[in-house]
Amino acid sequence: MLVNEGLADGARSVTGTARRAQIVTATIEVIAEAGYGQTSFARIAEYAGLSSTRLISYHFKSKSELIAAAAQEVVDTISTFMAARMEGGTDAASMLRIYIEGTCEFTATHRQQMKALIEIVLGDGIGDLPDTDQPAIGHVEQILLMGQASGEFRDFDSRVVATTIQRAVEGLPFLLESQPDLDCAAYGRELVTLFELGTRRSLP
Amino acid sequence: MLVNEGLADGARSVTGTARRAQIVTATIEVIAEAGYGQTSFARIAEYAGLSSTRLISYHFKSKSELIAAAAQEVVDTISTFMAARMEGGTDAASMLRIYIEGTCEFTATHRQQMKALIEIVLGDGIGDLPDTDQPAIGHVEQILLMGQASGEFRDFDSRVVATTIQRAVEGLPFLLESQPDLDCAAYGRELVTLFELGTRRSLP
Amino acid sequence: MLVNEGLADGARSVTGTARRAQIVTATIEVIAEAGYGQTSFARIAEYAGLSSTRLISYHFKSKSELIAAAAQEVVDTISTFMAARMEGGTDAASMLRIYIEGTCEFTATHRQQMKALIEIVLGDGIGDLPDTDQPAIGHVEQILLMGQASGEFRDFDSRVVATTIQRAVEGLPFLLESQPDLDCAAYGRELVTLFELGTRRSLP
Amino acid sequence: MLVNEGLADGARSVTGTARRAQIVTATIEVIAEAGYGQTSFARIAEYAGLSSTRLISYHFKSKSELIAAAAQEVVDTISTFMAARMEGGTDAASMLRIYIEGTCEFTATHRQQMKALIEIVLGDGIGDLPDTDQPAIGHVEQILLMGQASGEFRDFDSRVVATTIQRAVEGLPFLLESQPDLDCAAYGRELVTLFELGTRRSLP
DNA sequence: TATGAATGAGCTTTCATTCAT
DNA sequence: AATGAATGAAAGCTCATTCAT
């Protein structure tokens, strides 16, 4: 079989799956360290210690498929991480707090993955990957809509606020670039306070 | 003239200045439409109707100088626009409101320029252009610090909140990509309300 | 294989080694015939009958690596040739004679290689390749110092005389350019006589 | 008049002659410092402080004419210098000594000019400028032939020895590159001794 | 005499991808 | 499953030279 693309993961051999994982990991790290625009097959192969770029072409039908796999890998990781956290949420405010602080904590412990994901989303051109980032925005917006329905939150444009919150947490990797010692938990708490005050129903 | 870089604008001929402006304009539009990574001399020359890419090399010492000139052009435009607006500000809250709504209005009327600027800042690699975006962040933070000093604003990490506000207004071009008919003024007003509630001193 | 540079010859495949040799040979001949300054990938590819210059880039990391490989090829050839000859030398005078006549004979039978080597050394800028030409000078100087120590040679500045002898034998390729039918052996004998008389200890 | 080429010097205006001289001087210095291969109109214009390379094209029909003018400038200078010296020579041996030491002294005081001349002769490809260097070789050979006719010198191939002597003195600029503090006069004296011993009629 | 403007050709290098085992 | 080899296209940049005042 010449091309693996399109196969379910179970249809791949053990070594093939391992190779793909190795390449994806290297891709994520190269994107995080060198930037999306400087990421090429040659650089990935060199980073991963592959003898030829041919090995990448063999396991991934095209560059865009490799990039997509790298993005998916990060999305899967963060989804698993957040899913466990979100279970503890009851009201909208606490769910929002969990989401913000959880994302910040994940960023603190997975800097490269987060940076790579953002590079990919931005690098392919603004808005070219709606299927990847829209769900994330949708998640926050869902919490906001829930809070408005329950009366916890005031009346506001849920899309605008959701976008703002999403961009706020996504800004953390950028800050870490220039301030590597930044306290991510404190950053998350500041955001929680800021948006709790900004979204809660005003007191009479 | 071999190298135009470093010369005051008055030291360039009329036609030379016009050509540079033409090329810079084309560059901004190509970046906005095709994305930073897809911007090449060939694409710019084709877009501007130039006979060859050599004409670009003639007027700009290097590609990075051209990109820098394009970014500077946008920064100058927005600076002029905002400088006039900011004169009306007296207290910190109103200055913050003017800043947010002004930036949103500018984005509404200069979509390509804003998108191009963001593409450049992000495309050159995160954090590689601190001299370009830091001043903007600094501007917002300055307002916040002023408001805290005057007692208008509550106690918060000015850096975190400034970054959040800056990223919020910079998110508008991204939204316009998927929602071209978005009401930018309304978007600005939502942000003003969100951050006024989030930053004001709590009532006793 | 992405980069061949730095690998031992045995680490390369048979066809890869053959291609490299073919390209190196073509490079030497192009340099010899067209001159260092007129040597480009395009000219080499055309001369070697390659489909594109890309093939050169594939086998050599950069142009300078290709040039270095070409120079090394000649140096290796002449070293092997001279090493066998020098074994016959006992006293300094005979070693000097062997060196001069050997170099001249090598030049006679390897005109292109010698010319290419000189073009490379000179073309890269005077004195930029001390590691390549200094050893040759050092070799001659070594013989001279030995002769002075043994009393065969008179007292002179070994560096000056060594440089002169080296430049004398290196001048042969230049002469062959304008006088292709020049008798190299006779040229060598003339030099031997000239420098024997110039260096021997004066008779009482 | 569009082109100055082919005009006698008297047919050029004062300012035109001055400009040509300025450009030629800059060319010589650029060649000496950057090397023949790195010498371009752009570099010369930058070095001379010219606003455009167009000024060079205006005063010189082509690059080769400019290079030729630079070479001629050096040749004229050295010719004037040597002509005065050679008047003191009576016998062939003293003329040879004067020639060698004179050339070495000239090199010591005109390093850039000598290096530029050699770069030009070598840079255009071996043997491509016979009209420029052959006369110099001829000069030495003339002295040698005279010495053989008068019985001062032994029987040898005048062409070979002349070439060797010429290359010996031309090697000085190369040595100065790696040994800037070299004693040129001492170098010249060593050469004189070496070649006097090598060329004189053997004592019975 | 001088200049700005423009140009086509050339350069090396990097790109993702395909061919053929 | 893996690999070496090869490839056309495109990139940014520099070259000497010409056009038109």
PDB file of C-alpha atoms in Angstrom, chain A:
ATOM      1  CA  MET A   1       0.000   0.000   0.000  1.00  0.00           C
ATOM      2  CA  LEU A   2       1.545   3.231  -1.107  1.00  0.00           C
ATOM      3  CA  VAL A   3      -0.494   5.743   0.790  1.00  0.00           C
ATOM      4  CA  ASN A   4      -1.703   5.515   4.329  1.00  0.00           C
ATOM      5  CA  GLU A   5      -3.969   8.526   4.203  1.00  0.00           C
ATOM      6  CA  GLY A   6      -7.582   7.794   4.769  1.00  0.00           C
ATOM      7  CA  LEU A   7      -6.977   4.729   6.814  1.00  0.00           C
ATOM      8  CA  ALA A   8      -8.443   4.407  10.241  1.00  0.00           C
ATOM      9  CA  ASP A   9      -5.799   4.202  12.901  1.00  0.00           C
ATOM     10  CA  GLY A  10      -6.497   0.543  13.415  1.00  0.00           C
ATOM     11  CA  ALA A  11      -5.570  -0.200   9.832  1.00  0.00           C
ATOM     12  CA  ARG A  12      -2.014   0.940  10.402  1.00  0.00           C
ATOM     13  CA  SER A  13       0.731  -1.280  11.643  1.00  0.00           C
ATOM     14  CA  VAL A  14       2.355  -0.769  14.997  1.00  0.00           C
ATOM     15  CA  THR A  15       5.578   0.570  13.574  1.00  0.00           C
ATOM     16  CA  GLY A  16       3.697   2.751  11.145  1.00  0.00           C
ATOM     17  CA  THR A  17       1.674   4.316  13.933  1.00  0.00           C
ATOM     18  CA  ALA A  18       4.832   4.879  15.935  1.00  0.00           C
ATOM     19  CA  ARG A  19       6.532   6.557  13.003  1.00  0.00           C
ATOM     20  CA  ARG A  20       3.574   8.825  12.446  1.00  0.00           C
ATOM     21  CA  ALA A  21       3.573   9.776  16.103  1.00  0.00           C
ATOM     22  CA  GLN A  22       7.295  10.504  15.993  1.00  0.00           C
ATOM     23  CA  ILE A  23       6.902  12.732  12.972  1.00  0.00           C
ATOM     24  CA  VAL A  24       3.892  14.530  14.422  1.00  0.00           C
ATOM     25  CA  THR A  25       5.756  15.196  17.647  1.00  0.00           C
ATOM     26  CA  ALA A  26       8.737  16.556  15.761  1.00  0.00           C
ATOM     27  CA  THR A  27       6.445  18.707  13.650  1.00  0.00           C
ATOM     28  CA  ILE A  28       4.823  20.235  16.712  1.00  0.00           C
ATOM     29  CA  GLU A  29       8.183  21.055  18.224  1.00  0.00           C
ATOM     30  CA  VAL A  30       9.576  22.531  15.037  1.00  0.00           C
ATOM     31  CA  ILE A  31       6.510  24.717  14.575  1.00  0.00           C
ATOM     32  CA  ALA A  32       6.732  25.860  18.179  1.00  0.00           C
ATOM     33  CA  GLU A  33      10.427  26.634  18.018  1.00  0.00           C
ATOM     34  CA  ALA A  34      10.960  27.858  14.464  1.00  0.00           C
ATOM     35  CA  GLY A  35       7.506  29.210  13.633  1.00  0.00           C
ATOM     36  CA  TYR A  36       4.941  28.069  11.147  1.00  0.00           C
ATOM     37  CA  GLY A  37       6.488  29.872   8.192  1.00  0.00           C
ATOM     38  CA  GLN A  38       9.883  28.304   8.815  1.00  0.00           C
ATOM     39  CA  THR A  39       8.531  24.780   9.120  1.00  0.00           C
ATOM     40  CA  SER A  40       9.503  22.580   6.188  1.00  0.00           C
ATOM     41  CA  PHE A  41       9.844  18.866   5.589  1.00  0.00           C
ATOM     42  CA  ALA A  42      13.605  19.276   5.600  1.00  0.00           C
ATOM     43  CA  ARG A  43      13.613  20.964   8.988  1.00  0.00           C
ATOM     44  CA  ILE A  44      11.274  18.386  10.480  1.00  0.00           C
ATOM     45  CA  ALA A  45      13.336  15.505   9.117  1.00  0.00           C
ATOM     46  CA  GLU A  46      16.506  17.053  10.494  1.00  0.00           C
ATOM     47  CA  TYR A  47      14.887  17.629  13.880  1.00  0.00           C
ATOM     48  CA  ALA A  48      13.516  14.099  14.057  1.00  0.00           C
ATOM     49  CA  GLY A  49      16.763  12.579  12.815  1.00  0.00           C
ATOM     50  CA  LEU A  50      15.145  11.092   9.733  1.00  0.00           C
ATOM     51  CA  SER A  51      17.364  10.098   6.857  1.00  0.00           C
ATOM     52  CA  SER A  52      15.135  11.675   4.274  1.00  0.00           C
ATOM     53  CA  THR A  53      12.046  13.806   3.883  1.00  0.00           C
ATOM     54  CA  ARG A  54      10.776  10.917   1.884  1.00  0.00           C
ATOM     55  CA  LEU A  55       9.788   9.221   5.103  1.00  0.00           C
ATOM     56  CA  ILE A  56       7.402  12.067   5.854  1.00  0.00           C
ATOM     57  CA  SER A  57       5.889  11.942   2.405  1.00  0.00           C
ATOM     58  CA  TYR A  58       5.473   8.236   2.839  1.00  0.00           C
ATOM     59  CA  HIS A  59       3.450   8.511   6.012  1.00  0.00           C
ATOM     60  CA  PHE A  60       1.538  11.671   5.173  1.00  0.00           C
ATOM     61  CA  LYS A  61      -0.089  12.306   1.867  1.00  0.00           C
ATOM     62  CA  SER A  62       0.805  15.959   1.878  1.00  0.00           C
ATOM     63  CA  LYS A  63       2.170  18.714   4.033  1.00  0.00           C
ATOM     64  CA  SER A  64      -1.269  20.004   4.873  1.00  0.00           C
ATOM     65  CA  GLU A  65      -2.246  16.544   6.095  1.00  0.00           C
ATOM     66  CA  LEU A  66       0.803  16.505   8.355  1.00  0.00           C
ATOM     67  CA  ILE A  67      -0.023  19.942   9.721  1.00  0.00           C
ATOM     68  CA  ALA A  68      -3.604  18.884  10.283  1.00  0.00           C
ATOM     69  CA  ALA A  69      -2.441  15.794  12.147  1.00  0.00           C
ATOM     70  CA  ALA A  70      -0.199  17.930  14.330  1.00  0.00           C
ATOM     71  CA  ALA A  71      -3.046  20.307  15.106  1.00  0.00           C
ATOM     72  CA  GLN A  72      -5.392  17.409  15.838  1.00  0.00           C
ATOM     73  CA  GLU A  73      -2.856  15.901  18.213  1.00  0.00           C
ATOM     74  CA  VAL A  74      -2.800  19.064  20.288  1.00  0.00           C
ATOM     75  CA  VAL A  75      -6.557  19.482  20.151  1.00  0.00           C
ATOM     76  CA  ASP A  76      -7.011  15.921  21.366  1.00  0.00           C
ATOM     77  CA  THR A  77      -4.608  16.441  24.220  1.00  0.00           C
ATOM     78  CA  ILE A  78      -6.213  19.643  25.392  1.00  0.00           C
ATOM     79  CA  SER A  79      -9.695  18.174  24.984  1.00  0.00           C
ATOM     80  CA  THR A  80      -8.874  15.249  27.236  1.00  0.00           C
ATOM     81  CA  PHE A  81      -7.326  17.567  29.777  1.00  0.00           C
ATOM     82  CA  MET A  82     -10.264  19.949  29.824  1.00  0.00           C
ATOM     83  CA  ALA A  83     -12.971  17.306  29.715  1.00  0.00           C
ATOM     84  CA  ALA A  84     -11.862  15.955  33.087  1.00  0.00           C
ATOM     85  CA  ARG A  85     -11.783  19.443  34.579  1.00  0.00           C
ATOM     86  CA  MET A  86     -15.136  20.559  33.289  1.00  0.00           C
ATOM     87  CA  GLU A  87     -16.934  17.765  35.042  1.00  0.00           C
ATOM     88  CA  GLY A  88     -16.575  19.638  38.306  1.00  0.00           C
ATOM     89  CA  GLY A  89     -18.557  22.625  37.046  1.00  0.00           C
ATOM     90  CA  THR A  90     -22.119  23.196  38.141  1.00  0.00           C
ATOM     91  CA  ASP A  91     -23.105  26.816  37.544  1.00  0.00           C
ATOM     92  CA  ALA A  92     -21.967  28.874  34.542  1.00  0.00           C
ATOM     93  CA  ALA A  93     -19.642  31.097  36.554  1.00  0.00           C
ATOM     94  CA  SER A  94     -17.695  28.191  37.964  1.00  0.00           C
ATOM     95  CA  MET A  95     -17.570  26.510  34.552  1.00  0.00           C
ATOM     96  CA  LEU A  96     -16.172  29.696  33.057  1.00  0.00           C
ATOM     97  CA  ARG A  97     -13.626  29.886  35.841  1.00  0.00           C
ATOM     98  CA  ILE A  98     -12.630  26.271  35.307  1.00  0.00           C
ATOM     99  CA  TYR A  99     -12.298  26.800  31.579  1.00  0.00           C
ATOM    100  CA  ILE A 100     -10.098  29.870  31.899  1.00  0.00           C
ATOM    101  CA  GLU A 101      -7.882  28.538  34.663  1.00  0.00           C
ATOM    102  CA  GLY A 102      -7.728  25.105  33.083  1.00  0.00           C
ATOM    103  CA  THR A 103      -6.594  26.498  29.745  1.00  0.00           C
ATOM    104  CA  CYS A 104      -3.977  28.630  31.455  1.00  0.00           C
ATOM    105  CA  GLU A 105      -2.697  25.696  33.434  1.00  0.00           C
ATOM    106  CA  PHE A 106      -2.563  23.546  30.320  1.00  0.00           C
ATOM    107  CA  THR A 107      -0.615  26.278  28.577  1.00  0.00           C
ATOM    108  CA  ALA A 108       1.830  26.388  31.477  1.00  0.00           C
ATOM    109  CA  THR A 109       2.558  22.687  31.220  1.00  0.00           C
ATOM    110  CA  HIS A 110       2.282  22.339  27.432  1.00  0.00           C
ATOM    111  CA  ARG A 111       3.873  25.500  26.125  1.00  0.00           C
ATOM    112  CA  GLN A 112       5.161  24.022  22.893  1.00  0.00           C
ATOM    113  CA  GLN A 113       1.904  22.330  22.013  1.00  0.00           C
ATOM    114  CA  MET A 114      -0.110  25.462  22.625  1.00  0.00           C
ATOM    115  CA  LYS A 115       2.258  27.630  20.690  1.00  0.00           C
ATOM    116  CA  ALA A 116       2.313  25.187  17.812  1.00  0.00           C
ATOM    117  CA  LEU A 117      -1.461  25.059  17.692  1.00  0.00           C
ATOM    118  CA  ILE A 118      -1.742  28.836  17.590  1.00  0.00           C
ATOM    119  CA  GLU A 119       0.955  29.072  14.939  1.00  0.00           C
ATOM    120  CA  ILE A 120      -0.941  26.596  12.810  1.00  0.00           C
ATOM    121  CA  VAL A 121      -4.274  28.361  13.188  1.00  0.00           C
ATOM    122  CA  LEU A 122      -2.733  31.738  12.393  1.00  0.00           C
ATOM    123  CA  GLY A 123      -0.168  30.542   9.903  1.00  0.00           C
ATOM    124  CA  ASP A 124      -2.548  29.106   7.394  1.00  0.00           C
ATOM    125  CA  GLY A 125      -4.127  32.507   7.091  1.00  0.00           C
ATOM    126  CA  ILE A 126      -6.795  34.121   9.180  1.00  0.00           C
ATOM    127  CA  GLY A 127     -10.040  32.244   9.075  1.00  0.00           C
ATOM    128  CA  ASP A 128      -8.797  29.428   6.885  1.00  0.00           C
ATOM    129  CA  LEU A 129      -9.292  26.850   9.608  1.00  0.00           C
ATOM    130  CA  PRO A 130     -12.783  27.576  10.955  1.00  0.00           C
ATOM    131  CA  ASP A 131     -13.379  23.929  11.737  1.00  0.00           C
ATOM    132  CA  THR A 132     -10.522  23.944  14.206  1.00  0.00           C
ATOM    133  CA  ASP A 133     -11.016  27.083  16.245  1.00  0.00           C
ATOM    134  CA  GLN A 134     -14.739  27.647  15.937  1.00  0.00           C
ATOM    135  CA  PRO A 135     -15.580  24.727  18.228  1.00  0.00           C
ATOM    136  CA  ALA A 136     -13.361  26.210  20.931  1.00  0.00           C
ATOM    137  CA  ILE A 137     -15.109  29.560  20.670  1.00  0.00           C
ATOM    138  CA  GLY A 138     -18.393  27.713  20.630  1.00  0.00           C
ATOM    139  CA  HIS A 139     -17.526  26.048  23.894  1.00  0.00           C
ATOM    140  CA  VAL A 140     -17.043  29.305  25.738  1.00  0.00           C
ATOM    141  CA  GLU A 141     -20.098  30.812  24.102  1.00  0.00           C
ATOM    142  CA  GLN A 142     -22.107  27.840  25.220  1.00  0.00           C
ATOM    143  CA  ILE A 143     -21.179  28.520  28.830  1.00  0.00           C
ATOM    144  CA  LEU A 144     -22.062  32.183  28.434  1.00  0.00           C
ATOM    145  CA  LEU A 145     -25.451  31.420  26.934  1.00  0.00           C
ATOM    146  CA  MET A 146     -26.105  29.007  29.758  1.00  0.00           C
ATOM    147  CA  GLY A 147     -25.224  31.666  32.312  1.00  0.00           C
ATOM    148  CA  GLN A 148     -27.492  34.208  30.682  1.00  0.00           C
ATOM    149  CA  ALA A 149     -30.341  31.694  30.610  1.00  0.00           C
ATOM    150  CA  SER A 150     -29.906  30.935  34.283  1.00  0.00           C
ATOM    151  CA  GLY A 151     -29.685  34.597  35.182  1.00  0.00           C
ATOM    152  CA  GLU A 152     -26.136  34.420  36.446  1.00  0.00           C
ATOM    153  CA  PHE A 153     -24.822  36.638  33.654  1.00  0.00           C
ATOM    154  CA  ARG A 154     -26.026  40.009  32.473  1.00  0.00           C
ATOM    155  CA  ASP A 155     -27.255  40.651  28.968  1.00  0.00           C
ATOM    156  CA  PHE A 156     -24.428  40.936  26.438  1.00  0.00           C
ATOM    157  CA  ASP A 157     -23.504  39.748  22.958  1.00  0.00           C
ATOM    158  CA  SER A 158     -22.340  36.236  23.714  1.00  0.00           C
ATOM    159  CA  ARG A 159     -20.293  36.020  20.523  1.00  0.00           C
ATOM    160  CA  VAL A 160     -18.310  39.143  21.318  1.00  0.00           C
ATOM    161  CA  VAL A 161     -17.567  38.178  24.894  1.00  0.00           C
ATOM    162  CA  ALA A 162     -16.766  34.584  23.959  1.00  0.00           C
ATOM    163  CA  THR A 163     -14.301  35.735  21.357  1.00  0.00           C
ATOM    164  CA  THR A 164     -12.703  38.091  23.839  1.00  0.00           C
ATOM    165  CA  ILE A 165     -12.337  35.384  26.474  1.00  0.00           C
ATOM    166  CA  GLN A 166     -10.972  32.927  23.955  1.00  0.00           C
ATOM    167  CA  ARG A 167      -8.418  35.416  22.659  1.00  0.00           C
ATOM    168  CA  ALA A 168      -7.453  36.310  26.210  1.00  0.00           C
ATOM    169  CA  VAL A 169      -6.465  32.754  27.091  1.00  0.00           C
ATOM    170  CA  GLU A 170      -4.842  32.272  23.695  1.00  0.00           C
ATOM    171  CA  GLY A 171      -2.692  35.287  24.396  1.00  0.00           C
ATOM    172  CA  LEU A 172      -0.829  33.484  27.120  1.00  0.00           C
ATOM    173  CA  PRO A 173       1.638  31.668  24.828  1.00  0.00           C
ATOM    174  CA  PHE A 174       2.549  35.005  23.290  1.00  0.00           C
ATOM    175  CA  LEU A 175       3.277  36.485  26.678  1.00  0.00           C
ATOM    176  CA  LEU A 176       5.338  33.472  27.670  1.00  0.00           C
ATOM    177  CA  GLU A 177       7.495  34.145  24.657  1.00  0.00           C
ATOM    178  CA  SER A 178       8.742  37.434  26.061  1.00  0.00           C
ATOM    179  CA  GLN A 179       8.200  36.579  29.745  1.00  0.00           C
ATOM    180  CA  PRO A 180       9.104  32.897  30.221  1.00  0.00           C
ATOM    181  CA  ASP A 181       8.806  33.140  33.995  1.00  0.00           C
ATOM    182  CA  LEU A 182       5.278  34.478  33.935  1.00  0.00           C
ATOM    183  CA  ASP A 183       2.967  33.045  36.603  1.00  0.00           C
ATOM    184  CA  CYS A 184       0.305  31.374  34.463  1.00  0.00           C
ATOM    185  CA  ALA A 185      -1.984  30.592  37.388  1.00  0.00           C
ATOM    186  CA  ALA A 186      -1.958  34.218  38.479  1.00  0.00           C
ATOM    187  CA  TYR A 187      -2.622  35.220  34.887  1.00  0.00           C
ATOM    188  CA  GLY A 188      -5.613  32.897  34.845  1.00  0.00           C
ATOM    189  CA  ARG A 189      -6.950  34.270  38.144  1.00  0.00           C
ATOM    190  CA  GLU A 190      -6.708  37.830  36.853  1.00  0.00           C
ATOM    191  CA  LEU A 191      -8.705  36.851  33.795  1.00  0.00           C
ATOM    192  CA  VAL A 192     -11.313  35.088  35.883  1.00  0.00           C
ATOM    193  CA  THR A 193     -11.804  38.169  38.045  1.00  0.00           C
ATOM    194  CA  LEU A 194     -11.882  40.470  35.042  1.00  0.00           C
ATOM    195  CA  PHE A 195     -14.523  38.459  33.219  1.00  0.00           C
ATOM    196  CA  GLU A 196     -16.568  37.628  36.296  1.00  0.00           C
ATOM    197  CA  LEU A 197     -16.953  41.328  36.965  1.00  0.00           C
ATOM    198  CA  GLY A 198     -17.613  41.973  33.304  1.00  0.00           C
ATOM    199  CA  THR A 199     -20.276  39.330  32.822  1.00  0.00           C
ATOM    200  CA  ARG A 200     -22.142  38.942  36.100  1.00  0.00           C
ATOM    201  CA  ARG A 201     -25.588  40.356  36.533  1.00  0.00           C
ATOM    202  CA  SER A 202     -25.306  43.816  38.029  1.00  0.00           C
ATOM    203  CA  LEU A 203     -26.324  44.167  41.620  1.00  0.00           C
ATOM    204  CA  PRO A 204     -29.413  46.241  42.192  1.00  0.00           C
TER     205      PRO A 204
END
